[in-house]
PDB file of C-alpha atoms in Angstrom:
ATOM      1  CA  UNK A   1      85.840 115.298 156.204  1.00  0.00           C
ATOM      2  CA  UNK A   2      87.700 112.926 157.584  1.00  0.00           C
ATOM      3  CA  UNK A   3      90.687 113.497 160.449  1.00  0.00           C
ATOM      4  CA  UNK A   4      92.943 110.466 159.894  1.00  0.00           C
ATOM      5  CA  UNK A   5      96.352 111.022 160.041  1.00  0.00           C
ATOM      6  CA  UNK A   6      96.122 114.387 161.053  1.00  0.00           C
ATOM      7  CA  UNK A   7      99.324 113.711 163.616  1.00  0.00           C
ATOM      8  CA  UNK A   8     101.412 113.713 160.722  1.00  0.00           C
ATOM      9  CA  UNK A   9     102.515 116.545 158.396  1.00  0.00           C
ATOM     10  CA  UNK A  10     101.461 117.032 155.321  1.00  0.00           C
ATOM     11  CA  UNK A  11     103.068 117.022 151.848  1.00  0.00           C
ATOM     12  CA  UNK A  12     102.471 117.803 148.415  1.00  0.00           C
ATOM     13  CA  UNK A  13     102.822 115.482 145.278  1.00  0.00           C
ATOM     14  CA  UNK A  14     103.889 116.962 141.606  1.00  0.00           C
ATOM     15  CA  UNK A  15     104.739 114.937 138.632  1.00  0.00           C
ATOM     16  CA  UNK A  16     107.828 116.495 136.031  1.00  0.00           C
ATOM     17  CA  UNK A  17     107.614 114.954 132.760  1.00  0.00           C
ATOM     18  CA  UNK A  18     111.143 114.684 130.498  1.00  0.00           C
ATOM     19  CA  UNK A  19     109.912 114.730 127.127  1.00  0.00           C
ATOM     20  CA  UNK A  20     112.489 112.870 124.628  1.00  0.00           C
ATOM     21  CA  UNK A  21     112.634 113.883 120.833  1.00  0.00           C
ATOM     22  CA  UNK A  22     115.257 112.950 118.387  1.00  0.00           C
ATOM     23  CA  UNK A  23     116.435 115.319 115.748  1.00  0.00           C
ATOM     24  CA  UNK A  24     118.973 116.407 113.265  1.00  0.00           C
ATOM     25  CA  UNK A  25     121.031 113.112 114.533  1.00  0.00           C
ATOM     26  CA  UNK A  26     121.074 114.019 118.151  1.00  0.00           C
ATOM     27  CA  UNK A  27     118.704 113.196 121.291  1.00  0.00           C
ATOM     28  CA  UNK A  28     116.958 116.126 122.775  1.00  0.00           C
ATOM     29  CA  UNK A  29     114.619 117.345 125.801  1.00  0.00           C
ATOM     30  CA  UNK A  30     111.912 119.944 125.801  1.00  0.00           C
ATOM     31  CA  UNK A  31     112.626 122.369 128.293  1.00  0.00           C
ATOM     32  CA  UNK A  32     111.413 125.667 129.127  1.00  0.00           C
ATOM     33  CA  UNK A  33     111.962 128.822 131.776  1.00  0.00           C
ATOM     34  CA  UNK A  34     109.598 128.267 135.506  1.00  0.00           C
ATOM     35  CA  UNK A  35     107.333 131.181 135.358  1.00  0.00           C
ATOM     36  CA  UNK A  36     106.626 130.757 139.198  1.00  0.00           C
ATOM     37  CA  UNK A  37     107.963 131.171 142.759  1.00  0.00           C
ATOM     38  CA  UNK A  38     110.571 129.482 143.331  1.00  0.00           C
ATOM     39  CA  UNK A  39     112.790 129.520 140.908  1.00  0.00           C
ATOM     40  CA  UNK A  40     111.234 131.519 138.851  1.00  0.00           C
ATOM     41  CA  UNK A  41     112.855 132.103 135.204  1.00  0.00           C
ATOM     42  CA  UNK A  42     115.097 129.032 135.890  1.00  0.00           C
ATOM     43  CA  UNK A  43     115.394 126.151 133.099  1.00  0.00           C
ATOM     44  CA  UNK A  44     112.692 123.407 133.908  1.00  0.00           C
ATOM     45  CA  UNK A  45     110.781 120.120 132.961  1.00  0.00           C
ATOM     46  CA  UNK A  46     107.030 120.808 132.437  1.00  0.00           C
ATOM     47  CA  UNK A  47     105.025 119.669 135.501  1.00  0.00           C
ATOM     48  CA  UNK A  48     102.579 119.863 137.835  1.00  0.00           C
ATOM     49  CA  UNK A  49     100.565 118.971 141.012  1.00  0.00           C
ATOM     50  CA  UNK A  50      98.545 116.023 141.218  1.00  0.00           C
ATOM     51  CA  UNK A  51      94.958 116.712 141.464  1.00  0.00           C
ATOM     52  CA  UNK A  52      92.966 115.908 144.494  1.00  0.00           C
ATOM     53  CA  UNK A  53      90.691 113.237 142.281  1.00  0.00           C
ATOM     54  CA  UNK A  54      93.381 111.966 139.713  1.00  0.00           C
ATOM     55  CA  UNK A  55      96.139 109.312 140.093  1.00  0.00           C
ATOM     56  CA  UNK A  56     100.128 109.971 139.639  1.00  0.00           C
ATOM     57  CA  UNK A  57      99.499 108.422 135.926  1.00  0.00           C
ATOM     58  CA  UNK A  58      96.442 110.206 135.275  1.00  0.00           C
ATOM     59  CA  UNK A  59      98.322 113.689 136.423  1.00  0.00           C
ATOM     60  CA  UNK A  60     101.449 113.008 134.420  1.00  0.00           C
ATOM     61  CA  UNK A  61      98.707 111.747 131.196  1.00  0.00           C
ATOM     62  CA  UNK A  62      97.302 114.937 131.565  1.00  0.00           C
ATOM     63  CA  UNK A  63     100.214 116.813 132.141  1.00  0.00           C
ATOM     64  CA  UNK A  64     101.903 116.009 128.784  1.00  0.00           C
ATOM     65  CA  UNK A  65      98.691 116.070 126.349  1.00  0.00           C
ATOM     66  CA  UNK A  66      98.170 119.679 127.679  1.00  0.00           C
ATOM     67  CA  UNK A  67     101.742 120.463 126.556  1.00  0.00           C
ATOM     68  CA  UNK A  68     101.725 118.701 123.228  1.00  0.00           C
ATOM     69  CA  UNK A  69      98.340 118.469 122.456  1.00  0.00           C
ATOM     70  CA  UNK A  70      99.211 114.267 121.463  1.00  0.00           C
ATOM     71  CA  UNK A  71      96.884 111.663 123.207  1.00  0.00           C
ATOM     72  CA  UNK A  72      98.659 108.348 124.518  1.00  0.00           C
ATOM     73  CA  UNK A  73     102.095 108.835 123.914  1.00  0.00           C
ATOM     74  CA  UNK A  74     104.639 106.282 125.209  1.00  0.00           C
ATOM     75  CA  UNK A  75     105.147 107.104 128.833  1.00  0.00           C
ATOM     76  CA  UNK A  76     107.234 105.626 131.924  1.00  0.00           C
ATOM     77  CA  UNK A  77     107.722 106.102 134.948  1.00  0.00           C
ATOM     78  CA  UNK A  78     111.333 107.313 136.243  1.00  0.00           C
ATOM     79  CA  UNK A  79     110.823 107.199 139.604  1.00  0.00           C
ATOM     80  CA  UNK A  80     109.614 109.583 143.210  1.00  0.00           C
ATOM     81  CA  UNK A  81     112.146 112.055 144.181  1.00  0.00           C
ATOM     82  CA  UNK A  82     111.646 113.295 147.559  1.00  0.00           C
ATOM     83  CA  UNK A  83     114.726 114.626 148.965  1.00  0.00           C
ATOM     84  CA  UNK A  84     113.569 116.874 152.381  1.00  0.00           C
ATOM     85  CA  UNK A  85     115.073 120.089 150.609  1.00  0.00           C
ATOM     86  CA  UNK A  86     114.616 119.740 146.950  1.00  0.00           C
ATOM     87  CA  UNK A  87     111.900 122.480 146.770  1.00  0.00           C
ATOM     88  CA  UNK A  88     112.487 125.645 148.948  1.00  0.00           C
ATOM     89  CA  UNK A  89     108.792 126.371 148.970  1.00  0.00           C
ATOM     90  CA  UNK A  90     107.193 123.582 150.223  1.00  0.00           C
ATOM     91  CA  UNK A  91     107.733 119.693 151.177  1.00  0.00           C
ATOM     92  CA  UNK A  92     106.873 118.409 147.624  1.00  0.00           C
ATOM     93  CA  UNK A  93     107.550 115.273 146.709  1.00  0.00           C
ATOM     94  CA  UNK A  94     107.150 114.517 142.381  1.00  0.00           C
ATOM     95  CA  UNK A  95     106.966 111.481 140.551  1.00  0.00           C
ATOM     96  CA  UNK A  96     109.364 111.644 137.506  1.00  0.00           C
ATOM     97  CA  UNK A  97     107.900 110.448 133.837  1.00  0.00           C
ATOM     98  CA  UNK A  98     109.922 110.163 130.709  1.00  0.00           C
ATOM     99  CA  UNK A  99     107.352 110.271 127.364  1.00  0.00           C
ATOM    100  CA  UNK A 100     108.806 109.853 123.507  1.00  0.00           C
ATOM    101  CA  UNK A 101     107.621 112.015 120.874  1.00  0.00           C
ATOM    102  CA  UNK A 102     108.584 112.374 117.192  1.00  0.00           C
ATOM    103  CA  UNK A 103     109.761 116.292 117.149  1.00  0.00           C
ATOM    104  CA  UNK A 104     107.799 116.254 113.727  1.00  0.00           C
ATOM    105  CA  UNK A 105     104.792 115.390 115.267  1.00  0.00           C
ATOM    106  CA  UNK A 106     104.729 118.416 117.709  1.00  0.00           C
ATOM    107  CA  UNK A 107     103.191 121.730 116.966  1.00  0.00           C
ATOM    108  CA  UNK A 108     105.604 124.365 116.971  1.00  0.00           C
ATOM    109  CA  UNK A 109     102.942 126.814 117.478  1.00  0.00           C
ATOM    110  CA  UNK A 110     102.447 124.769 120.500  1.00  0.00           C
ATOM    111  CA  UNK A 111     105.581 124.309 121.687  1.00  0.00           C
ATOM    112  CA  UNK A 112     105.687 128.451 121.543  1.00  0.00           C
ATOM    113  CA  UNK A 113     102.777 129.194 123.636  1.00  0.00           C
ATOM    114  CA  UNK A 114     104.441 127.007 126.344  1.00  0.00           C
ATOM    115  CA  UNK A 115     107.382 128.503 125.985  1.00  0.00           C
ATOM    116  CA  UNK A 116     109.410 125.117 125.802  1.00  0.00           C
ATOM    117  CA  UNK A 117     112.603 124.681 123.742  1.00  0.00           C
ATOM    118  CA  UNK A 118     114.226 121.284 122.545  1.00  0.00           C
ATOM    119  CA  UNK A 119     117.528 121.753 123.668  1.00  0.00           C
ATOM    120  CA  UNK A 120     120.430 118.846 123.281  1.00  0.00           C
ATOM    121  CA  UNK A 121     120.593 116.256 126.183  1.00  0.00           C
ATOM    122  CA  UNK A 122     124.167 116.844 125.762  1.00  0.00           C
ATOM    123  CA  UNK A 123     124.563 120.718 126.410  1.00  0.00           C
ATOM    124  CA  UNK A 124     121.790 120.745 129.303  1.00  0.00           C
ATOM    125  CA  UNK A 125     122.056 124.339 131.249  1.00  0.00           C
ATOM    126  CA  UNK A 126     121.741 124.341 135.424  1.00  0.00           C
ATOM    127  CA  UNK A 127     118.140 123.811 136.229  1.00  0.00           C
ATOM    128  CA  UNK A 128     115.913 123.991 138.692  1.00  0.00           C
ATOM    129  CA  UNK A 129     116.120 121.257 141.892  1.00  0.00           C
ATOM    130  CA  UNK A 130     116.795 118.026 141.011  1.00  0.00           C
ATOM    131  CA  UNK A 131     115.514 118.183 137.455  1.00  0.00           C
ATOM    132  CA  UNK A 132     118.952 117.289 135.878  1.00  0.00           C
ATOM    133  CA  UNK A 133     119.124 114.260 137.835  1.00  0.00           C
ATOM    134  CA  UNK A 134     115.709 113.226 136.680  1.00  0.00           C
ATOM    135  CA  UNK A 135     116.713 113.362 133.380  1.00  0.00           C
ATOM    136  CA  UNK A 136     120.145 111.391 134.032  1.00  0.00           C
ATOM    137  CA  UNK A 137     117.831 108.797 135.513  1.00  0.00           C
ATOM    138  CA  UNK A 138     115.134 108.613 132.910  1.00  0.00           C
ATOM    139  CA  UNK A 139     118.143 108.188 130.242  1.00  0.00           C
ATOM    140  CA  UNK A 140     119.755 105.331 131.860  1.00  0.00           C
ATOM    141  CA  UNK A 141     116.429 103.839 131.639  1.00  0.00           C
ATOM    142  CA  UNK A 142     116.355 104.659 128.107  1.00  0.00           C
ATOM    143  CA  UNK A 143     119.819 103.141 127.722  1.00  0.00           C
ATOM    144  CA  UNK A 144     118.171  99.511 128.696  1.00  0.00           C
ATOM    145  CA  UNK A 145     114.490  99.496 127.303  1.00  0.00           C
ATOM    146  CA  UNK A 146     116.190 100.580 124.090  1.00  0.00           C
ATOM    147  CA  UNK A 147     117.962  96.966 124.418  1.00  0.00           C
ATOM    148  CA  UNK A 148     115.130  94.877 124.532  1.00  0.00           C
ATOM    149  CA  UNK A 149     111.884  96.785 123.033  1.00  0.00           C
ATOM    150  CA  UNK A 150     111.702  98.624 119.640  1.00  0.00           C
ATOM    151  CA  UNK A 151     110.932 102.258 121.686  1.00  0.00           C
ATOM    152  CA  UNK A 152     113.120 103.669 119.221  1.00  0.00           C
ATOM    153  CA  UNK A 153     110.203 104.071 116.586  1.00  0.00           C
ATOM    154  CA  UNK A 154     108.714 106.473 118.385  1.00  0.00           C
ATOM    155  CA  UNK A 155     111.097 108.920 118.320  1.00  0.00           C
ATOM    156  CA  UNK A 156     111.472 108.246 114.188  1.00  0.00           C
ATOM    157  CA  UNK A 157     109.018 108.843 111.629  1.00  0.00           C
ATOM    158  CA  UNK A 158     107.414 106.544 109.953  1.00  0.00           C
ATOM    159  CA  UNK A 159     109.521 105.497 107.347  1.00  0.00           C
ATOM    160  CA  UNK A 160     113.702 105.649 108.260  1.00  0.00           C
ATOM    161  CA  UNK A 161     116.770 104.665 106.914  1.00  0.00           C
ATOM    162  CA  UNK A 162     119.487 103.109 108.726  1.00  0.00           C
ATOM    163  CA  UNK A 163     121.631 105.459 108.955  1.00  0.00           C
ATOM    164  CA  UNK A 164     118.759 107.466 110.813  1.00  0.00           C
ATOM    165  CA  UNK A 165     118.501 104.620 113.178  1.00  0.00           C
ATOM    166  CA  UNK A 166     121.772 104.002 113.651  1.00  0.00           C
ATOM    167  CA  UNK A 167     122.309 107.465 114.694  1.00  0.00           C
ATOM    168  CA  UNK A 168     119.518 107.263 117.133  1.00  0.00           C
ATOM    169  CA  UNK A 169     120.942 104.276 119.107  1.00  0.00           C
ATOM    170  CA  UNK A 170     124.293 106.514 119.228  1.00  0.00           C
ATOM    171  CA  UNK A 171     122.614 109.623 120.459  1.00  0.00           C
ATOM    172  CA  UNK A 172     120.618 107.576 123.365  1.00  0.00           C
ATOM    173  CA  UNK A 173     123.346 105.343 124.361  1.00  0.00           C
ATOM    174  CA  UNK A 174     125.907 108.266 123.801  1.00  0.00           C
ATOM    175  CA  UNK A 175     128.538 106.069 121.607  1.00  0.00           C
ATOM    176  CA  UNK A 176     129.306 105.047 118.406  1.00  0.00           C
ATOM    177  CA  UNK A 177     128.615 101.925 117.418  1.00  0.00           C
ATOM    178  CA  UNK A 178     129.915  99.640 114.498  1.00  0.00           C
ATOM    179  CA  UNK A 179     127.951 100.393 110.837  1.00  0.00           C
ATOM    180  CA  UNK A 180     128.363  96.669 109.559  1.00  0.00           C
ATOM    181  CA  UNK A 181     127.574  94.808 112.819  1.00  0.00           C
ATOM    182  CA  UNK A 182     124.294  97.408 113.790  1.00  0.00           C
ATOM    183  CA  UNK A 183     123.212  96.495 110.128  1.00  0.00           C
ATOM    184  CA  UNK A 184     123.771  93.119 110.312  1.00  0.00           C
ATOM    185  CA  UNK A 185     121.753  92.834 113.400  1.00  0.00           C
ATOM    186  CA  UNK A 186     119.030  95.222 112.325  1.00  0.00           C
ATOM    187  CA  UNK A 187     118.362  92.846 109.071  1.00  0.00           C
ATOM    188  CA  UNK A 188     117.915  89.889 111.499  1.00  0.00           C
ATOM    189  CA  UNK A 189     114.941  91.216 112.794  1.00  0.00           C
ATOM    190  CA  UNK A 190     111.809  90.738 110.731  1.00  0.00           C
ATOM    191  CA  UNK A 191     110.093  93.393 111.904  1.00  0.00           C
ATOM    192  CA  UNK A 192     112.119  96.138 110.682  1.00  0.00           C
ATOM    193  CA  UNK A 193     110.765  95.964 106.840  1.00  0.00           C
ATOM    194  CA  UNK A 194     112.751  97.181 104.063  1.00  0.00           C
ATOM    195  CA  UNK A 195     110.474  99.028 101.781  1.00  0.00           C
ATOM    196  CA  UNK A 196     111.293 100.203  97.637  1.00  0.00           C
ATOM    197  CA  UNK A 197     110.729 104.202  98.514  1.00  0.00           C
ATOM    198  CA  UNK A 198     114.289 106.038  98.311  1.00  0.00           C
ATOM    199  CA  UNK A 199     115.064 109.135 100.613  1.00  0.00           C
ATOM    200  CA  UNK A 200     117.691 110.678  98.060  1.00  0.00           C
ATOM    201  CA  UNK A 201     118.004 114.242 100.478  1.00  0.00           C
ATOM    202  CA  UNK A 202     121.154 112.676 101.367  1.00  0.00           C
ATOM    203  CA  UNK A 203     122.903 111.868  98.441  1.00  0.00           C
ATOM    204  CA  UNK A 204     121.866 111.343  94.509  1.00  0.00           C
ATOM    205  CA  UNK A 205     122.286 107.044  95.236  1.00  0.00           C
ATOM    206  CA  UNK A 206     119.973 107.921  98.055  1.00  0.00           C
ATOM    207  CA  UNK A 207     118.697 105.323 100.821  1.00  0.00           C
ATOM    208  CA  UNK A 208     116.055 102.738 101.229  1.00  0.00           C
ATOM    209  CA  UNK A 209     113.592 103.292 104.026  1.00  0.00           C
ATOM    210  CA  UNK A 210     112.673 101.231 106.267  1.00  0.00           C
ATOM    211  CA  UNK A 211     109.573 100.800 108.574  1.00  0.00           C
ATOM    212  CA  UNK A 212     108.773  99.058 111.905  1.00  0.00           C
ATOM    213  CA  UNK A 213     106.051  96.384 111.519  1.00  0.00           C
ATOM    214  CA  UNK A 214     104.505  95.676 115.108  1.00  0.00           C
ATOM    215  CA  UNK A 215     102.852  92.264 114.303  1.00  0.00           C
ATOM    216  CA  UNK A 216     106.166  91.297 113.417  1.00  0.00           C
ATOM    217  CA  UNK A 217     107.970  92.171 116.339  1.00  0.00           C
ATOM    218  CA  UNK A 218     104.484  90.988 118.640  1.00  0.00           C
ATOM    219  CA  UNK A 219     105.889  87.413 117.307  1.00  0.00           C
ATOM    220  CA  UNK A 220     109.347  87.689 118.118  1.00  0.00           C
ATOM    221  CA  UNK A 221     109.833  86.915 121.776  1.00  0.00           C
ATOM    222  CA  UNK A 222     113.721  86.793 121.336  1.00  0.00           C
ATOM    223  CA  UNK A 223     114.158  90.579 120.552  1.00  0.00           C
ATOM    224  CA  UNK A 224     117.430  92.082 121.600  1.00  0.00           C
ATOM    225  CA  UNK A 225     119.722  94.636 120.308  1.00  0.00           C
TER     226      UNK A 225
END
């Protein structure tokens, strides 16, 4: 073993992972009660340390396929938070990560043994350090990416309507927007395919539904909402 650096104190690094799903028309994180010291039984993203042989990516990778059980789901980076005080245990310092999921994708069973709830972005309770300003961040980032690349079908099923869609961009960007200009723009872009299946669970006339065609959108450089 090595003694480089051993003038300087040490810290530890974590990663916290803010888990968007979408559901029953309103944006949601998965959130569940710390069940260690400190803050125990506070409200909490899912975390943890980064392992002595893995990378920050490879820890938060790891991280969120132990707590869904989904390989490669979309993931960013938020961004390192490292205020001197933001743990009372130790100096930890944690990479933020925001991942999408499609709540129907998730196993509830799952989502049980965790002990994780999806709770609305909108009535968040007081949590644990700084984890309400991580997910602040990561939904400002949301707010732009959702702009200018189609990350909005991963939070959807496979086939949507527009209404479905439409209510998705409201619940990210936390506004209404205009029906007959969003679908005006939407039917612009070739690689949002209107198919002949009907979802009639919201009305007798029921909807078309739509699905997201990625070799579409891989040829249209111009993409922006």
């Amino acid at each position: 073993m090595t003694t480089y650096y051993s003038e300087y104190s040490k810290a530890y690094v974590s990663v916290d992972c803010i888990i968007f799903g979408f559901d029953e028309g309103h944006l949601r994180v998965l959130i569940g009660k710390r069940q260690m010291d400190p803050g125990r039984g506070e409200w909490s993203l899912y975390g943890g340390f980064v392992g002595p042989n893995e990378s920050v990516d490879e820890a938060a990778n790891r991280t969120l396929q132990e707590l869904t059980g989904i390989r490669h789901l979309y993931m960013r980076q938020v961004g390192a938070f490292g205020s001197v005080d933001r743990d009372p245990g130790e100096r930890v310092i944690s990479i933020a990560y925001y991942a999408l999921i499609n709540v129907n994708d998730y196993d509830d069973e799952l989502r049980k043994k965790h002990g994780v709830e999806w709770v609305n972005i909108t009535q968040l309770p007081p949590m644990y350090s700084d984890h309400r300003e991580m997910i602040r961040q990561a939904r400002r980032i949301m707010r732009e990416k959702i702009k200018t690349e189609p990350i909005s079908f991963r939070l959807l099923p496979e086939l949507f309507t527009l209404t479905q869609l439409q209510r998705l961009y409201e619940a990210v960007n936390g506004e209404q927007v205009d029906k007959r200009n969003f679908r005006k723009r939407i039917k612009e872009m070739e690689f949002i395919e209107k198919t002949e299946l009907i979802d009639k669970s919201g009305s007798k006339r029921g909807a078309y539904l739509y699905h997201f065609n990625r070799s579409a959108y891989n040829e249209d450089p111009n993409f922006k909402l």
